[in-house]
Coordinates of C-alpha atoms in Angstrom, one line a residue:
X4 CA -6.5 21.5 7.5
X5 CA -3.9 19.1 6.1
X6 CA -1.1 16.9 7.2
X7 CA 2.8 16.4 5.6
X8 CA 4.2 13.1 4.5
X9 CA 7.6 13.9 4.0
X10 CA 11.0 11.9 3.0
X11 CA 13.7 14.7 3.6
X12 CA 12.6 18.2 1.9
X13 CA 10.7 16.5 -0.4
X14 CA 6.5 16.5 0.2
X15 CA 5.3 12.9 -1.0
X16 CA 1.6 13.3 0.3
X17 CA -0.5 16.3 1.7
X18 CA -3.4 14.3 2.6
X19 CA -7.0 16.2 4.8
X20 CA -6.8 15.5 8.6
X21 CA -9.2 12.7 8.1
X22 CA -7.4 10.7 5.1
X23 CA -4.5 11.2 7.1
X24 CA -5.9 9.6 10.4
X25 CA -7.4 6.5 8.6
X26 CA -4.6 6.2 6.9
X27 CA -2.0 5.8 9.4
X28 CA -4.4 3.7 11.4
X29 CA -4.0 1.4 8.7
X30 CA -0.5 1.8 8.4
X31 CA -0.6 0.2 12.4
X32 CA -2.5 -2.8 11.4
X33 CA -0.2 -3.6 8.6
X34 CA 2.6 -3.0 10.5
X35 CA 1.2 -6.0 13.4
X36 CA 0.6 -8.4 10.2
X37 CA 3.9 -7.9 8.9
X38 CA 6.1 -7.8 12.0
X39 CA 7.5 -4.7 10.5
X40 CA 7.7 -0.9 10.9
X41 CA 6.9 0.7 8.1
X42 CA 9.0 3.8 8.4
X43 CA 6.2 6.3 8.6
X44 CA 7.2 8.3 11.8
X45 CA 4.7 10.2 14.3
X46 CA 2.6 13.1 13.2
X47 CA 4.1 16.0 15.0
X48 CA 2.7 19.8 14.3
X49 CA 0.9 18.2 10.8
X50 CA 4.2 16.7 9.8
X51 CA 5.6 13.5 9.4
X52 CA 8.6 11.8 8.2
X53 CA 9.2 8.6 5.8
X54 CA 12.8 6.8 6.7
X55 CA 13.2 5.7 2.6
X56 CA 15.0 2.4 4.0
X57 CA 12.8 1.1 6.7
X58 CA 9.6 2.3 4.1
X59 CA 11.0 0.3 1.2
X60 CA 11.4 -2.6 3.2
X61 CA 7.6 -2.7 4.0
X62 CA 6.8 -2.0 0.6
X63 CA 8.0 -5.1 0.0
X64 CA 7.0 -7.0 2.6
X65 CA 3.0 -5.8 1.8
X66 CA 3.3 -6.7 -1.7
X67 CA 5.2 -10.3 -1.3
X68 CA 1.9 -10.2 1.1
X69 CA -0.7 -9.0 -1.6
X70 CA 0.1 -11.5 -4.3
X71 CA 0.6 -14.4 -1.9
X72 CA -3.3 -14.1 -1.2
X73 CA -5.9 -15.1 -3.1
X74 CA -8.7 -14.4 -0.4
X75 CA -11.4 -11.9 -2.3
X76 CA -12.4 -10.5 1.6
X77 CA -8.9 -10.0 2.7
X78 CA -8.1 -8.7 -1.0
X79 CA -11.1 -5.9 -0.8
X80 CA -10.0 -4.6 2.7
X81 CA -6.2 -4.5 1.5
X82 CA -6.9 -3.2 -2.2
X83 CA -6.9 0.8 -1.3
X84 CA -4.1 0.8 1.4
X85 CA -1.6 -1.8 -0.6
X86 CA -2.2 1.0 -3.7
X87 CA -1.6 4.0 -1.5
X88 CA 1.5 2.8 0.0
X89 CA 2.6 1.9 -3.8
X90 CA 1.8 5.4 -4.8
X91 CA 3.8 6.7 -2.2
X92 CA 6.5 4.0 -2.4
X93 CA 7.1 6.0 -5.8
X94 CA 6.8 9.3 -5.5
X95 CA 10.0 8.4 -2.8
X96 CA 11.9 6.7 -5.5
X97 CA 11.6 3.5 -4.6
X98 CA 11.3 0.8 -7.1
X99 CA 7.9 -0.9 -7.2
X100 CA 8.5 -3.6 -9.7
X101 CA 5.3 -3.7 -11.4
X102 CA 6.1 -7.2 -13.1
X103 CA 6.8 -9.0 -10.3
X104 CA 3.7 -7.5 -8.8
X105 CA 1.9 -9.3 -11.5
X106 CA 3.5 -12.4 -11.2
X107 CA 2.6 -15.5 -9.0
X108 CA 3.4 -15.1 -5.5
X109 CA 7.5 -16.2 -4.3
X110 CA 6.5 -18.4 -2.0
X111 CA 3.1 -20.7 -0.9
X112 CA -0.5 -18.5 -0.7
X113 CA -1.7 -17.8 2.4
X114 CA -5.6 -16.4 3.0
X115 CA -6.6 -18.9 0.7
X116 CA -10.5 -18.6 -0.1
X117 CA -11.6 -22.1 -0.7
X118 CA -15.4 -22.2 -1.8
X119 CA -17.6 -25.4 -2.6
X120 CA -15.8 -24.8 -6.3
X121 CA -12.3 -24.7 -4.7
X122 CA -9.9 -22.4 -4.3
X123 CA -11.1 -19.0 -5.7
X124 CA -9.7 -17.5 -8.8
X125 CA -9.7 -14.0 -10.2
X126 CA -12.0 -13.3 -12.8
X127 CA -10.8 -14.4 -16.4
X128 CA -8.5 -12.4 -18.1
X129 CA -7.4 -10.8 -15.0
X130 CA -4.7 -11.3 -12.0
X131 CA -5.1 -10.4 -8.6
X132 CA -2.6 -7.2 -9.1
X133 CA -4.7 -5.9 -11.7
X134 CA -7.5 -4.3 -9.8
X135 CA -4.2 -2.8 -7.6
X136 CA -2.3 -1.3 -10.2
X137 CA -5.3 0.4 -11.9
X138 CA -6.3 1.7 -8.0
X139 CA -2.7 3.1 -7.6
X140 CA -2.9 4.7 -11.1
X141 CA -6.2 6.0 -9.8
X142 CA -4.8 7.7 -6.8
X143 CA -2.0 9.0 -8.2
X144 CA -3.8 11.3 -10.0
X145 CA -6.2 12.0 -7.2
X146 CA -3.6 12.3 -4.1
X147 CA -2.3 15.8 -3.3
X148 CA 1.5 16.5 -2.8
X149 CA 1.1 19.9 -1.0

């Protein structure tokens, strides 16, 4: 069994039953830390619909999110969700600026990890959007469209 993500006529996901459940579990919590629907209507008869507005505006909201973070425990339990929702995000056409999503955060951190060395920093050579792009690239070649 299998469940629909749809915008329109257009399938963006045909997740399993399971991936589909966790997944818009997930989709609840970031919609309470946001203050912010995400767009991602009800599952009726193994079908859902994306509203392409209302889901572009929480795209944005969990990445300005994402890179305003530097917390490696709130980073790890984000990572896999934040790279679904980007795969998604454009398979619907929406514009995921991916150099932005590398750049510093528009605005202060917040979920600061501070250690006994100070704030913590992601390993050398790398930025904290790294590890999520090469997760979405991952996914999108693993995520069934239907």
């Amino acid at each position: 069994m299998s469940q629909y993500f749809d915008m329109g006529d257009v399938t963006l996901w045909n997740p399993s039953n399971g991936a589909s459940r966790m997944f818009r579990r997930q989709v609840a919590v970031f919609e309470a830390e946001l203050g912010l629907g995400s767009g991602i209507g009800p599952m009726e008869n193994d079908e859902c619909q994306v509203d392409p507005i209302a889901f572009a505006a929480f795209v944005d909201a969990l990445l300005v999110q994402h890179r305003r973070t530097s917390h490696a425990i709130v980073l790890a339990l984000s990572e896999g969700f934040t790279a679904t929702v980007v795969v998604l995000a454009e398979r619907a056409g929406i514009r995921v600026d991916r150099e932005r999503l590398g750049a510093g955060p528009d605005g202060p951190r917040e979920d600061v990890q501070v250690s006994a060395a100070g704030m913590a920093d992601p390993p050398p050579g790398r930025s904290w959007s790294t590890g999520l792009r090469e997760k979405a690239a991952q996914l999108e070649r693993s995520m069934p469209r239907g």
